[in-house]
Coordinates of C-alpha atoms in Angstrom, one line a residue:
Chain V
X1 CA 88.9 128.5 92.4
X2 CA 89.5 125.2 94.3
X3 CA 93.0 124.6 94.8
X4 CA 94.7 121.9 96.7
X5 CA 98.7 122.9 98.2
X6 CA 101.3 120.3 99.7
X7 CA 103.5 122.1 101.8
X8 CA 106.0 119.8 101.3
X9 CA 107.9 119.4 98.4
X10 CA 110.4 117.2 99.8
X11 CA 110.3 114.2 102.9
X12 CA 112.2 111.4 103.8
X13 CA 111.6 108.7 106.0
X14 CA 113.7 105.8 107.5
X15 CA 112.3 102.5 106.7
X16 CA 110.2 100.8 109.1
X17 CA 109.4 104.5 110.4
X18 CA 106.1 106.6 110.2
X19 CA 105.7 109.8 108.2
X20 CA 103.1 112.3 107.7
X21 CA 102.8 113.9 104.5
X22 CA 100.4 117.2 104.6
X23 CA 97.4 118.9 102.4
X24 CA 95.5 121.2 102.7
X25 CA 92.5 122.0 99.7
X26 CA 89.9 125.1 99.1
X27 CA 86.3 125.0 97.5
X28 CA 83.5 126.2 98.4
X29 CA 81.8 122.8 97.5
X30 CA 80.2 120.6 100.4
X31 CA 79.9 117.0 98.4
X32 CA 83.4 115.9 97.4
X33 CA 86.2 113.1 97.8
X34 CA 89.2 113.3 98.4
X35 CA 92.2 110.7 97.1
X36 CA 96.4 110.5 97.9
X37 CA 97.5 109.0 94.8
X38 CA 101.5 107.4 94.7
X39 CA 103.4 108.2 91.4
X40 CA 106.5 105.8 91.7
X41 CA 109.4 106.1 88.7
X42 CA 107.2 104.5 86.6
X43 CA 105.5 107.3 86.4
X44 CA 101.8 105.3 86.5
X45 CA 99.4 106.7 88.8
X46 CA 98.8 104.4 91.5
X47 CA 95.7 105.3 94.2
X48 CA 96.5 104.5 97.6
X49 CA 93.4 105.8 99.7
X50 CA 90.1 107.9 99.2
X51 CA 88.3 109.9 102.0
X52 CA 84.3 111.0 101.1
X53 CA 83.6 114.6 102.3
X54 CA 80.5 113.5 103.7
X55 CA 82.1 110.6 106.5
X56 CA 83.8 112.1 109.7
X57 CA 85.6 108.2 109.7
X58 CA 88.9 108.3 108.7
X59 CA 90.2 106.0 105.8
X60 CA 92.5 103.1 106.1
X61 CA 94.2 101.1 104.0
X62 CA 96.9 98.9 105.5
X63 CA 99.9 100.9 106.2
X64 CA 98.0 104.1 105.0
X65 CA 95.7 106.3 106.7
X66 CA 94.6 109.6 106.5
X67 CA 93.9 112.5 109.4
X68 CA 90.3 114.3 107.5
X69 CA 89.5 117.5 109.3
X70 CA 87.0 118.9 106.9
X71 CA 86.3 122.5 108.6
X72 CA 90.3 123.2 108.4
X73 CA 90.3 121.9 105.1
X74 CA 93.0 119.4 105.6
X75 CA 93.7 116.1 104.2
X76 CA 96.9 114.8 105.8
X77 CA 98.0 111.1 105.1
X78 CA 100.8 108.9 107.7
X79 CA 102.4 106.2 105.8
X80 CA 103.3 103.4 109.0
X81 CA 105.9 101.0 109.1
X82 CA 107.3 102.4 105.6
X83 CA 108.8 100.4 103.0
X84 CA 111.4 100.8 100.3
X85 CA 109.0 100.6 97.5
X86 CA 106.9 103.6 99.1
X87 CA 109.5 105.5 97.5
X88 CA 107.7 107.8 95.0
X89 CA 105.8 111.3 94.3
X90 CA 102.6 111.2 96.3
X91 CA 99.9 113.6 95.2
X92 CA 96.7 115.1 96.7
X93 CA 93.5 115.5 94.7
X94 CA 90.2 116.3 95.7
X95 CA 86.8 116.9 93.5
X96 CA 84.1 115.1 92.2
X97 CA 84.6 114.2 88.6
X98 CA 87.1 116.9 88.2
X99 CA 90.0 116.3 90.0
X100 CA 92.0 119.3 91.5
X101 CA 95.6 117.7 92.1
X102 CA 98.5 119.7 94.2
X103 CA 101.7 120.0 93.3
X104 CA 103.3 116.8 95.0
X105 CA 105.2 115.6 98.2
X106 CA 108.7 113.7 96.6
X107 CA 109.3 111.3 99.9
X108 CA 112.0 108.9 99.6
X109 CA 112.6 105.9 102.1
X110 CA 115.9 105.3 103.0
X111 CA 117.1 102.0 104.0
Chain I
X1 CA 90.1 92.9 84.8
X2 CA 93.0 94.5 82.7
X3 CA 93.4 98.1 83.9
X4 CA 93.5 101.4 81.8
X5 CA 96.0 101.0 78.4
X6 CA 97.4 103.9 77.0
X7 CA 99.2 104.2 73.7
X8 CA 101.6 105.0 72.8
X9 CA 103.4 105.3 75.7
X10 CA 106.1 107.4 74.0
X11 CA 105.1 109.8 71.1
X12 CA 107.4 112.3 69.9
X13 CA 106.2 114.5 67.1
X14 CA 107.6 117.8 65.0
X15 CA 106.3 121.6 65.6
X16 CA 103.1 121.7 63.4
X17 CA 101.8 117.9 63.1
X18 CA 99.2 115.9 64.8
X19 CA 99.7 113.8 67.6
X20 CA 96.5 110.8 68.6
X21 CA 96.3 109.9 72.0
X22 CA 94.5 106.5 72.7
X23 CA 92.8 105.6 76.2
X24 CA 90.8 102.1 77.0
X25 CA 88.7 102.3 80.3
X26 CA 88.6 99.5 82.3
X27 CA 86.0 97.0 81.7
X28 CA 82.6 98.1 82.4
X29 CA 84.1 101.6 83.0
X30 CA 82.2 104.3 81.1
X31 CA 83.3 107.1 82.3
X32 CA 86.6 109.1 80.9
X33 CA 89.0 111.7 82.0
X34 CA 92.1 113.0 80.5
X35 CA 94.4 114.9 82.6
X36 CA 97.9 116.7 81.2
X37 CA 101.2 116.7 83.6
X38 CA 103.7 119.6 83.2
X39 CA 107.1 118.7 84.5
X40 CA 107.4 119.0 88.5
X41 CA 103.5 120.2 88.5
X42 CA 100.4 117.9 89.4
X43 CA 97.9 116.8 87.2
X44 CA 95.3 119.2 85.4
X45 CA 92.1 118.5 84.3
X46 CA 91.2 118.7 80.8
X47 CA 87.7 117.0 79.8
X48 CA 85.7 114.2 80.9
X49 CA 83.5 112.0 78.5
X50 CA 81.1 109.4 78.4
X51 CA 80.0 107.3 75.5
X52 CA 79.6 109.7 72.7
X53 CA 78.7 112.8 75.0
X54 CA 81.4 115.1 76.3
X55 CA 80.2 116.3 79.7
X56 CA 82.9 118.9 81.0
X57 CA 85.3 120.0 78.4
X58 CA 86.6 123.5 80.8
X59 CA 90.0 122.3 81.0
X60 CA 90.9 121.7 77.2
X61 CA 92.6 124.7 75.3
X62 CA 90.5 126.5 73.3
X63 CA 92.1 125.7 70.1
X64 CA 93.9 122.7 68.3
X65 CA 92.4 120.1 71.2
X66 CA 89.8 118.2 70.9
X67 CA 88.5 114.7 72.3
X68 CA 86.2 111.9 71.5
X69 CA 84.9 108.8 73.4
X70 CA 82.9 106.6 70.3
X71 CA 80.1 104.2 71.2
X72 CA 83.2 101.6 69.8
X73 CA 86.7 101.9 70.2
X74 CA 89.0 103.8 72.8
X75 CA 88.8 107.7 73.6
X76 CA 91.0 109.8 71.4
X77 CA 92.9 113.2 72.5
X78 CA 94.1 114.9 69.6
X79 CA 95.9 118.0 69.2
X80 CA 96.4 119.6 66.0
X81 CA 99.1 121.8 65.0
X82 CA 101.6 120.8 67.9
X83 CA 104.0 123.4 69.4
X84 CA 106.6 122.7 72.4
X85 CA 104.8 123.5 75.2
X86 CA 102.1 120.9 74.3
X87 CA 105.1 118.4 75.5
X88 CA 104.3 116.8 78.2
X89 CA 102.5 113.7 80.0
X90 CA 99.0 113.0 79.1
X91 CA 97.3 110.8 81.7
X92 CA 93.4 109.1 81.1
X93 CA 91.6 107.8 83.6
X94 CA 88.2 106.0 84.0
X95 CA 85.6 104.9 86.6
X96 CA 82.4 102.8 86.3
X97 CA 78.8 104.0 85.5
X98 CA 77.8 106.6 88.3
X99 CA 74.5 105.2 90.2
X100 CA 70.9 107.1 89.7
X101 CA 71.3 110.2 92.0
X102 CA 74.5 110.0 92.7
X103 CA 76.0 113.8 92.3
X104 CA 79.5 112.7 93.5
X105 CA 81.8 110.5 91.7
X106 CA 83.8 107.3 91.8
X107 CA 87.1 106.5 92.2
X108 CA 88.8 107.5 88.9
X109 CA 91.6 104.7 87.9
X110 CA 94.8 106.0 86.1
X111 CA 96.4 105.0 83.0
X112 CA 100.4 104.4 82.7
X113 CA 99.9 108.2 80.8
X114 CA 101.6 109.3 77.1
X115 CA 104.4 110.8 77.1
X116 CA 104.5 113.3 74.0
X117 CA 107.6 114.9 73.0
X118 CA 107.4 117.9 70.6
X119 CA 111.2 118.8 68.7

């Protein structure tokens, strides 16, 4: 069974500061991607970066970026310079159409 | 390039009626997913479509589930029959045509979800 777990259920950051929110994912599979997606209040599911198995590059999106070590299984992703609006649930998921999501990371920037 | 729609946003039903789900893909998308979220839980799969074919339906329950994608018009999740613990968020997502031998997938982009209510 492929199962993805956030270690974390609960983080909070000053703003301006950098955090690290974990993940860590199992499947036997060897073609996949991976994805942090951001659920803010609104409850809409927002993507905020995605990682192919395949590159040994890490992704980067502005502030975002994500630490892939693919024989550990680990999917980690630092938030830099964080703002107030990064406030939200931020979830894991890896797969290829299927998407296998974790459980969550609630982080919450305080001013 | 409007995104995914959903509706209704909010849908509350009674024990034992039907409740329609309704999901748009973004334009040019053909691709479908629909994905249900328990409160404080993630997001599970439950069955991915393309135009008139459903590819991968392991997630959906067995019973009173079911789900369309027509050549015209949105995809439809419908659940027959609904009991309380079918409340809960019901998220769709699309992505664009996969290329010719391409095995992996695209980036699957997320609806603002359902939320259904059973009293």
């Amino acid at each position: 069974a492929q199962t993805v777990t956030q270690s974390q259920p609960e983080m909070s950051v000053q703003e301006a500061e950098t955090v690290t929110l974990s993940c860590t994912y199992d499947t036997s599979e060897s073609n996949y991607y991976l994805f942090w997606y951001k659920q803010p209040p609104s409850r809409q599911m927002i993507l905020v970066i995605r990682q192919e198995a395949y590159k040994q590059q890490n992704a980067t999106e502005n502030r975002f970026s994500v630490n892939f070590q693919k024989a550990a299984k680990s999917f980690s992703l630092k938030i830099s310079d964080s703002q107030l609006g990064d406030t939200a649930m931020y979830f894991c998921a890896f797969g290829r159409y299927q998407l296998t999501f974790g459980k969550g990371t609630k982080l919450s920037v305080i001013p | 390039n409007a995104g995914v729609m959903q509706n209704p946003r909010h849908l509350v039903r009674r024990r034992g009626q039907e409740a329609r789900l309704r999901c748009s893909p973004m334009k040019g998308h053909s691709h479908v997913y629909w994905y249900r979220q328990l409160p404080e839980e993630g997001l599970k799969f439950m069955v991915y479509l393309q135009k008139e074919n459903i590819i991968d339906e392991s997630g959906m329950p067995k019973e009173r589930f079911s789900a369309e994608f027509p050549k015209e018009g949105p995809s439809i999740l419908r659940i027959q029959q609904v009991v309380r613990g079918d409340s809960a968020a019901y998220f769709c997502a699309s992505s664009p045509p996969r290329l010719a031998g391409d095995g992996g997938t695209d980036t699957q982009y997320f609806g603002p979800g359902t939320r259904l209510t059973v009293l």
